[in-house]
């Protein structure tokens, strides 16, 4: 069948790419396209008939993060998504929440290329894992805008969230004002030097602007060799951000947990509880 043929080809591709960076493989791109744009179809199979209605609420993680950030933003001029992957949150910030300009930055050129293709209106086919090695042909598209017309612009940049100079140069800031809203979703514990990102935030964020972190605090030496930079939880992050001119945006709402459901195949899913906490840069806080 075409499904089993596609499965064999995908498995061959995975084996050929073994040893490459984790986020550059065809299987990982397919997984992220499904996470960002699969919607309820990501539950196709036994999960769709499950008596656990909350499963649907645990999908669309990038869009949920975008909604939280948008509700806190003082204005909707410029937003930045660091570790944007294939762009789900970027499109939500622009098309659903009406930010005038949204920039997505990711270390993976493959992810950025996919997001750029979607931004240009291209539909990207991918294989959703089924069972016993089978796959289901699927297609990722940029979701339609919430309004009939939109003046929002989006762009995607290959970049390192730990490289302050690169984040501040023309490829990201483009000589314009800093950002009203910055999203760092499941990024912090995948950085080689997370303190470098925290140090850059006072320059990236306008006074009164907000930063939303969502993190499972799942640290590994392979990603972050310097354990002194491991942020052990929200209390640790609050202290580190206070040193840089930020306060918790809403102490009644944060920190809080955001469930995230990732499909491995039709009968196996990953359930992650990322801890979300938003910070606001107070006037004159950090560097401007």
mmCIF file of C-alpha atoms in Angstrom:
data_model
loop_
_atom_site.group_PDB
_atom_site.id
_atom_site.type_symbol
_atom_site.label_atom_id
_atom_site.label_comp_id
_atom_site.label_asym_id
_atom_site.label_seq_id
_atom_site.Cartn_x
_atom_site.Cartn_y
_atom_site.Cartn_z
ATOM 1 C CA UNK A 1 0.000 0.000 0.000
ATOM 2 C CA UNK A 2 1.047 3.622 -0.375
ATOM 3 C CA UNK A 3 0.986 3.978 3.412
ATOM 4 C CA UNK A 4 3.442 1.134 4.003
ATOM 5 C CA UNK A 5 5.619 2.366 1.116
ATOM 6 C CA UNK A 6 5.725 5.843 2.646
ATOM 7 C CA UNK A 7 6.573 4.247 5.983
ATOM 8 C CA UNK A 8 9.516 2.333 4.487
ATOM 9 C CA UNK A 9 10.822 5.451 2.786
ATOM 10 C CA UNK A 10 10.507 7.479 5.998
ATOM 11 C CA UNK A 11 12.315 4.782 8.017
ATOM 12 C CA UNK A 12 15.103 4.726 5.427
ATOM 13 C CA UNK A 13 15.368 8.499 5.640
ATOM 14 C CA UNK A 14 15.554 8.366 9.416
ATOM 15 C CA UNK A 15 18.375 5.817 9.288
ATOM 16 C CA UNK A 16 20.305 7.846 6.720
ATOM 17 C CA UNK A 17 20.004 10.956 8.845
ATOM 18 C CA UNK A 18 21.037 9.244 12.075
ATOM 19 C CA UNK A 19 23.771 11.256 13.705
ATOM 20 C CA UNK A 20 22.536 14.610 12.432
ATOM 21 C CA UNK A 21 21.311 17.279 14.826
ATOM 22 C CA UNK A 22 18.107 16.155 16.517
ATOM 23 C CA UNK A 23 15.969 18.944 15.120
ATOM 24 C CA UNK A 24 17.112 18.538 11.512
ATOM 25 C CA UNK A 25 15.718 15.076 10.708
ATOM 26 C CA UNK A 26 12.705 14.495 8.468
ATOM 27 C CA UNK A 27 10.939 12.662 11.291
ATOM 28 C CA UNK A 28 11.421 15.591 13.660
ATOM 29 C CA UNK A 29 10.140 18.096 11.110
ATOM 30 C CA UNK A 30 7.053 15.920 10.601
ATOM 31 C CA UNK A 31 6.564 15.679 14.361
ATOM 32 C CA UNK A 32 6.749 19.452 14.775
ATOM 33 C CA UNK A 33 4.471 20.141 11.822
ATOM 34 C CA UNK A 34 1.927 17.858 13.486
ATOM 35 C CA UNK A 35 2.417 19.514 16.879
ATOM 36 C CA UNK A 36 1.996 23.015 15.446
ATOM 37 C CA UNK A 37 -0.652 22.462 12.771
ATOM 38 C CA UNK A 38 -2.157 18.983 13.223
ATOM 39 C CA UNK A 39 -4.948 20.110 15.534
ATOM 40 C CA UNK A 40 -7.502 17.481 16.495
ATOM 41 C CA UNK A 41 -6.224 15.196 13.728
ATOM 42 C CA UNK A 42 -3.199 14.501 15.943
ATOM 43 C CA UNK A 43 -5.585 12.334 17.982
ATOM 44 C CA UNK A 44 -6.565 10.165 15.020
ATOM 45 C CA UNK A 45 -6.781 6.549 16.172
ATOM 46 C CA UNK A 46 -7.753 5.169 19.604
ATOM 47 C CA UNK A 47 -7.218 8.541 21.286
ATOM 48 C CA UNK A 48 -10.051 10.097 19.252
ATOM 49 C CA UNK A 49 -12.505 7.702 20.874
ATOM 50 C CA UNK A 50 -11.002 8.053 24.340
ATOM 51 C CA UNK A 51 -13.176 8.967 27.297
ATOM 52 C CA UNK A 52 -10.581 11.603 28.272
ATOM 53 C CA UNK A 53 -11.994 14.862 26.860
ATOM 54 C CA UNK A 54 -9.032 16.847 28.160
ATOM 55 C CA UNK A 55 -6.817 15.309 25.489
ATOM 56 C CA UNK A 56 -8.146 17.847 22.985
ATOM 57 C CA UNK A 57 -7.357 20.671 25.407
ATOM 58 C CA UNK A 58 -3.732 19.544 25.558
ATOM 59 C CA UNK A 59 -3.173 20.041 21.820
ATOM 60 C CA UNK A 60 -2.246 23.325 20.060
ATOM 61 C CA UNK A 61 0.464 24.173 22.597
ATOM 62 C CA UNK A 62 2.094 26.930 20.456
ATOM 63 C CA UNK A 63 -1.263 28.625 19.904
ATOM 64 C CA UNK A 64 -2.128 28.491 23.605
ATOM 65 C CA UNK A 65 1.211 30.090 24.480
ATOM 66 C CA UNK A 66 0.600 32.803 21.892
ATOM 67 C CA UNK A 67 -2.794 33.564 23.407
ATOM 68 C CA UNK A 68 -1.386 33.949 26.915
ATOM 69 C CA UNK A 69 1.369 36.248 25.677
ATOM 70 C CA UNK A 70 -1.009 38.359 23.576
ATOM 71 C CA UNK A 71 -3.352 38.910 26.523
ATOM 72 C CA UNK A 72 -0.474 40.355 28.556
ATOM 73 C CA UNK A 73 1.151 42.516 25.880
ATOM 74 C CA UNK A 74 0.831 46.281 26.451
ATOM 75 C CA UNK A 75 0.499 46.867 22.707
ATOM 76 C CA UNK A 76 0.476 44.728 19.605
ATOM 77 C CA UNK A 77 3.196 46.190 17.472
ATOM 78 C CA UNK A 78 6.153 43.788 17.576
ATOM 79 C CA UNK A 79 6.477 40.239 18.918
ATOM 80 C CA UNK A 80 9.381 37.787 18.942
ATOM 81 C CA UNK A 81 9.270 34.003 19.232
ATOM 82 C CA UNK A 82 12.638 32.535 20.215
ATOM 83 C CA UNK A 83 12.834 28.840 19.378
ATOM 84 C CA UNK A 84 9.882 29.214 17.011
ATOM 85 C CA UNK A 85 10.327 25.768 15.350
ATOM 86 C CA UNK A 86 7.931 25.615 12.376
ATOM 87 C CA UNK A 87 6.045 28.780 13.271
ATOM 88 C CA UNK A 88 2.748 27.865 14.922
ATOM 89 C CA UNK A 89 2.969 30.564 17.593
ATOM 90 C CA UNK A 90 4.289 33.160 15.133
ATOM 91 C CA UNK A 91 1.258 32.734 12.878
ATOM 92 C CA UNK A 92 -1.088 32.811 15.871
ATOM 93 C CA UNK A 93 0.413 36.050 17.169
ATOM 94 C CA UNK A 94 0.057 37.682 13.757
ATOM 95 C CA UNK A 95 -3.102 36.173 12.300
ATOM 96 C CA UNK A 96 -5.189 35.514 15.416
ATOM 97 C CA UNK A 97 -3.991 38.180 17.833
ATOM 98 C CA UNK A 98 -3.162 40.978 15.409
ATOM 99 C CA UNK A 99 0.463 41.862 16.115
ATOM 100 C CA UNK A 100 1.735 44.150 13.364
ATOM 101 C CA UNK A 101 5.066 42.349 13.044
ATOM 102 C CA UNK A 102 6.174 38.976 14.374
ATOM 103 C CA UNK A 103 9.694 37.581 14.089
ATOM 104 C CA UNK A 104 10.465 33.908 14.622
ATOM 105 C CA UNK A 105 14.008 32.751 15.394
ATOM 106 C CA UNK A 106 15.177 29.157 15.463
ATOM 107 C CA UNK A 107 18.558 27.421 15.434
ATOM 108 C CA UNK A 108 17.330 24.873 12.897
ATOM 109 C CA UNK A 109 17.512 25.997 9.281
ATOM 110 C CA UNK A 110 15.208 23.133 8.352
ATOM 111 C CA UNK A 111 12.512 24.435 10.719
ATOM 112 C CA UNK A 112 12.963 28.014 9.500
ATOM 113 C CA UNK A 113 12.758 26.921 5.873
ATOM 114 C CA UNK A 114 9.508 25.047 6.578
ATOM 115 C CA UNK A 115 8.014 28.025 8.438
ATOM 116 C CA UNK A 116 8.979 30.377 5.608
ATOM 117 C CA UNK A 117 7.339 28.108 3.044
ATOM 118 C CA UNK A 118 4.143 28.108 5.106
ATOM 119 C CA UNK A 119 4.295 31.904 5.437
ATOM 120 C CA UNK A 120 4.441 32.133 1.656
ATOM 121 C CA UNK A 121 1.245 30.111 1.360
ATOM 122 C CA UNK A 122 2.757 26.731 0.545
ATOM 123 C CA UNK A 123 1.179 23.530 1.850
ATOM 124 C CA UNK A 124 3.755 21.067 3.198
ATOM 125 C CA UNK A 125 3.010 17.330 3.058
ATOM 126 C CA UNK A 126 4.281 15.149 5.891
ATOM 127 C CA UNK A 127 3.697 11.698 7.356
ATOM 128 C CA UNK A 128 1.821 11.371 10.656
ATOM 129 C CA UNK A 129 2.925 8.208 12.547
ATOM 130 C CA UNK A 130 0.233 5.538 12.736
ATOM 131 C CA UNK A 131 0.841 2.126 14.279
ATOM 132 C CA UNK A 132 3.310 -0.679 13.588
ATOM 133 C CA UNK A 133 5.419 1.569 11.397
ATOM 134 C CA UNK A 134 2.556 2.741 9.189
ATOM 135 C CA UNK A 135 2.063 6.452 8.493
ATOM 136 C CA UNK A 136 -0.849 8.647 7.471
ATOM 137 C CA UNK A 137 -0.310 11.264 4.739
ATOM 138 C CA UNK A 138 -0.985 14.718 6.179
ATOM 139 C CA UNK A 139 -0.591 18.329 5.095
ATOM 140 C CA UNK A 140 0.443 21.391 7.117
ATOM 141 C CA UNK A 141 -0.864 24.819 6.114
ATOM 142 C CA UNK A 142 -0.745 28.278 7.608
ATOM 143 C CA UNK A 143 -4.097 28.627 9.389
ATOM 144 C CA UNK A 144 -6.484 31.222 7.959
ATOM 145 C CA UNK A 145 -6.345 34.643 9.576
ATOM 146 C CA UNK A 146 -9.004 35.441 12.154
ATOM 147 C CA UNK A 147 -10.006 38.476 10.103
ATOM 148 C CA UNK A 148 -10.718 38.783 6.404
ATOM 149 C CA UNK A 149 -7.755 41.100 5.955
ATOM 150 C CA UNK A 150 -4.603 41.510 7.974
ATOM 151 C CA UNK A 151 -1.670 43.886 7.739
ATOM 152 C CA UNK A 152 0.495 41.694 9.949
ATOM 153 C CA UNK A 153 3.912 40.687 8.665
ATOM 154 C CA UNK A 154 5.848 37.615 9.718
ATOM 155 C CA UNK A 155 9.426 36.613 9.024
ATOM 156 C CA UNK A 156 11.651 33.789 10.142
ATOM 157 C CA UNK A 157 15.377 33.928 10.881
ATOM 158 C CA UNK A 158 17.974 31.244 11.555
ATOM 159 C CA UNK A 159 19.645 32.280 14.782
ATOM 160 C CA UNK A 160 21.087 31.301 18.136
ATOM 161 C CA UNK A 161 19.086 32.463 21.163
ATOM 162 C CA UNK A 162 22.356 32.524 23.126
ATOM 163 C CA UNK A 163 24.013 34.968 20.701
ATOM 164 C CA UNK A 164 23.067 38.423 21.966
ATOM 165 C CA UNK A 165 24.894 40.292 19.204
ATOM 166 C CA UNK A 166 23.108 38.317 16.491
ATOM 167 C CA UNK A 167 19.719 38.814 18.121
ATOM 168 C CA UNK A 168 20.261 42.559 18.206
ATOM 169 C CA UNK A 169 21.630 42.967 14.689
ATOM 170 C CA UNK A 170 19.670 43.785 11.551
ATOM 171 C CA UNK A 171 18.410 40.236 11.020
ATOM 172 C CA UNK A 172 16.135 40.443 14.072
ATOM 173 C CA UNK A 173 15.666 43.982 15.340
ATOM 174 C CA UNK A 174 16.289 45.639 11.952
ATOM 175 C CA UNK A 175 17.074 48.950 13.571
ATOM 176 C CA UNK A 176 13.531 49.237 14.918
ATOM 177 C CA UNK A 177 12.228 49.524 18.434
ATOM 178 C CA UNK A 178 12.500 46.565 20.785
ATOM 179 C CA UNK A 179 9.683 44.056 21.189
ATOM 180 C CA UNK A 180 6.406 44.371 23.074
ATOM 181 C CA UNK A 181 6.184 40.617 23.629
ATOM 182 C CA UNK A 182 8.709 37.780 23.592
ATOM 183 C CA UNK A 183 7.913 34.064 23.732
ATOM 184 C CA UNK A 184 10.375 31.418 24.943
ATOM 185 C CA UNK A 185 8.390 28.169 24.845
ATOM 186 C CA UNK A 186 10.224 24.960 25.794
ATOM 187 C CA UNK A 187 13.467 26.708 24.942
ATOM 188 C CA UNK A 188 15.349 27.492 28.146
ATOM 189 C CA UNK A 189 16.478 23.956 29.013
ATOM 190 C CA UNK A 190 17.658 23.302 25.460
ATOM 191 C CA UNK A 191 20.181 26.149 25.385
ATOM 192 C CA UNK A 192 23.932 25.798 25.789
ATOM 193 C CA UNK A 193 24.136 29.119 27.657
ATOM 194 C CA UNK A 194 20.690 30.117 28.973
ATOM 195 C CA UNK A 195 22.155 33.009 30.989
ATOM 196 C CA UNK A 196 23.198 34.596 27.688
ATOM 197 C CA UNK A 197 19.569 34.708 26.619
ATOM 198 C CA UNK A 198 18.479 36.180 29.937
ATOM 199 C CA UNK A 199 21.192 38.833 29.609
ATOM 200 C CA UNK A 200 19.881 39.817 26.159
ATOM 201 C CA UNK A 201 16.245 40.236 27.201
ATOM 202 C CA UNK A 202 16.564 43.748 28.693
ATOM 203 C CA UNK A 203 17.713 44.947 25.273
ATOM 204 C CA UNK A 204 15.139 42.975 23.322
ATOM 205 C CA UNK A 205 12.093 44.022 25.366
ATOM 206 C CA UNK A 206 10.584 47.494 25.591
ATOM 207 C CA UNK A 207 9.744 49.048 28.963
ATOM 208 C CA UNK A 208 6.394 47.572 29.957
ATOM 209 C CA UNK A 209 6.848 44.681 27.530
ATOM 210 C CA UNK A 210 6.387 41.041 28.507
ATOM 211 C CA UNK A 211 8.315 37.792 28.238
ATOM 212 C CA UNK A 212 6.572 34.428 28.554
ATOM 213 C CA UNK A 213 8.594 31.345 29.458
ATOM 214 C CA UNK A 214 7.148 27.860 29.284
ATOM 215 C CA UNK A 215 9.566 25.179 30.416
ATOM 216 C CA UNK A 216 9.536 21.650 31.819
ATOM 217 C CA UNK A 217 12.957 22.398 33.376
ATOM 218 C CA UNK A 218 14.194 19.172 31.822
ATOM 219 C CA UNK A 219 17.939 19.756 31.881
ATOM 220 C CA UNK A 220 20.636 17.603 30.312
ATOM 221 C CA UNK A 221 24.406 17.955 30.221
ATOM 222 C CA UNK A 222 24.366 17.319 26.465
ATOM 223 C CA UNK A 223 22.399 20.511 25.941
ATOM 224 C CA UNK A 224 23.656 22.677 28.823
ATOM 225 C CA UNK A 225 27.107 21.534 30.037
ATOM 226 C CA UNK A 226 27.448 24.274 32.675
ATOM 227 C CA UNK A 227 25.158 23.158 35.475
ATOM 228 C CA UNK A 228 25.519 26.531 37.171
ATOM 229 C CA UNK A 229 23.243 27.844 34.422
ATOM 230 C CA UNK A 230 20.535 25.256 35.055
ATOM 231 C CA UNK A 231 17.439 27.120 36.231
ATOM 232 C CA UNK A 232 15.913 24.753 38.787
ATOM 233 C CA UNK A 233 12.336 25.989 38.632
ATOM 234 C CA UNK A 234 10.115 29.087 38.598
ATOM 235 C CA UNK A 235 11.487 30.495 41.848
ATOM 236 C CA UNK A 236 15.010 30.366 40.453
ATOM 237 C CA UNK A 237 13.858 32.003 37.211
ATOM 238 C CA UNK A 238 12.034 34.760 39.115
ATOM 239 C CA UNK A 239 15.259 35.637 40.955
ATOM 240 C CA UNK A 240 17.344 35.632 37.771
ATOM 241 C CA UNK A 241 14.854 37.811 35.920
ATOM 242 C CA UNK A 242 14.625 40.246 38.848
ATOM 243 C CA UNK A 243 18.365 40.814 38.523
ATOM 244 C CA UNK A 244 17.704 41.885 34.926
ATOM 245 C CA UNK A 245 14.867 44.326 35.533
ATOM 246 C CA UNK A 246 11.785 42.090 35.240
ATOM 247 C CA UNK A 247 8.957 41.272 37.653
ATOM 248 C CA UNK A 248 6.283 38.575 37.461
ATOM 249 C CA UNK A 249 3.547 39.988 35.223
ATOM 250 C CA UNK A 250 0.623 38.639 37.246
ATOM 251 C CA UNK A 251 1.347 36.862 40.513
ATOM 252 C CA UNK A 252 -2.236 35.548 40.671
ATOM 253 C CA UNK A 253 -1.896 33.835 37.294
ATOM 254 C CA UNK A 254 1.750 32.717 37.334
ATOM 255 C CA UNK A 255 3.494 30.380 37.637
ATOM 256 C CA UNK A 256 1.091 27.776 36.263
ATOM 257 C CA UNK A 257 1.344 24.514 34.375
ATOM 258 C CA UNK A 258 0.566 24.073 30.684
ATOM 259 C CA UNK A 259 0.011 20.473 29.545
ATOM 260 C CA UNK A 260 1.516 19.556 26.184
ATOM 261 C CA UNK A 261 0.559 16.424 24.245
ATOM 262 C CA UNK A 262 2.927 15.131 21.537
ATOM 263 C CA UNK A 263 2.025 12.214 19.290
ATOM 264 C CA UNK A 264 4.673 9.490 18.922
ATOM 265 C CA UNK A 265 2.234 7.233 17.086
ATOM 266 C CA UNK A 266 -1.466 6.373 17.212
ATOM 267 C CA UNK A 267 -1.142 4.472 20.500
ATOM 268 C CA UNK A 268 1.642 6.386 22.204
ATOM 269 C CA UNK A 269 1.816 10.042 23.219
ATOM 270 C CA UNK A 270 4.127 12.146 25.338
ATOM 271 C CA UNK A 271 2.475 14.247 28.050
ATOM 272 C CA UNK A 272 4.610 17.132 29.299
ATOM 273 C CA UNK A 273 3.698 19.727 31.913
ATOM 274 C CA UNK A 274 5.589 22.878 31.034
ATOM 275 C CA UNK A 275 5.603 25.520 33.726
ATOM 276 C CA UNK A 276 4.517 28.918 32.397
ATOM 277 C CA UNK A 277 5.537 32.204 33.922
ATOM 278 C CA UNK A 278 5.359 35.700 32.434
ATOM 279 C CA UNK A 279 7.527 38.680 33.297
ATOM 280 C CA UNK A 280 7.089 42.379 32.661
ATOM 281 C CA UNK A 281 10.006 44.733 32.212
ATOM 282 C CA UNK A 282 9.554 47.661 34.527
ATOM 283 C CA UNK A 283 10.390 51.150 33.301
ATOM 284 C CA UNK A 284 14.136 51.595 33.238
ATOM 285 C CA UNK A 285 14.671 47.968 34.147
ATOM 286 C CA UNK A 286 17.889 46.470 32.821
ATOM 287 C CA UNK A 287 19.365 48.018 29.688
ATOM 288 C CA UNK A 288 17.285 49.826 27.102
#
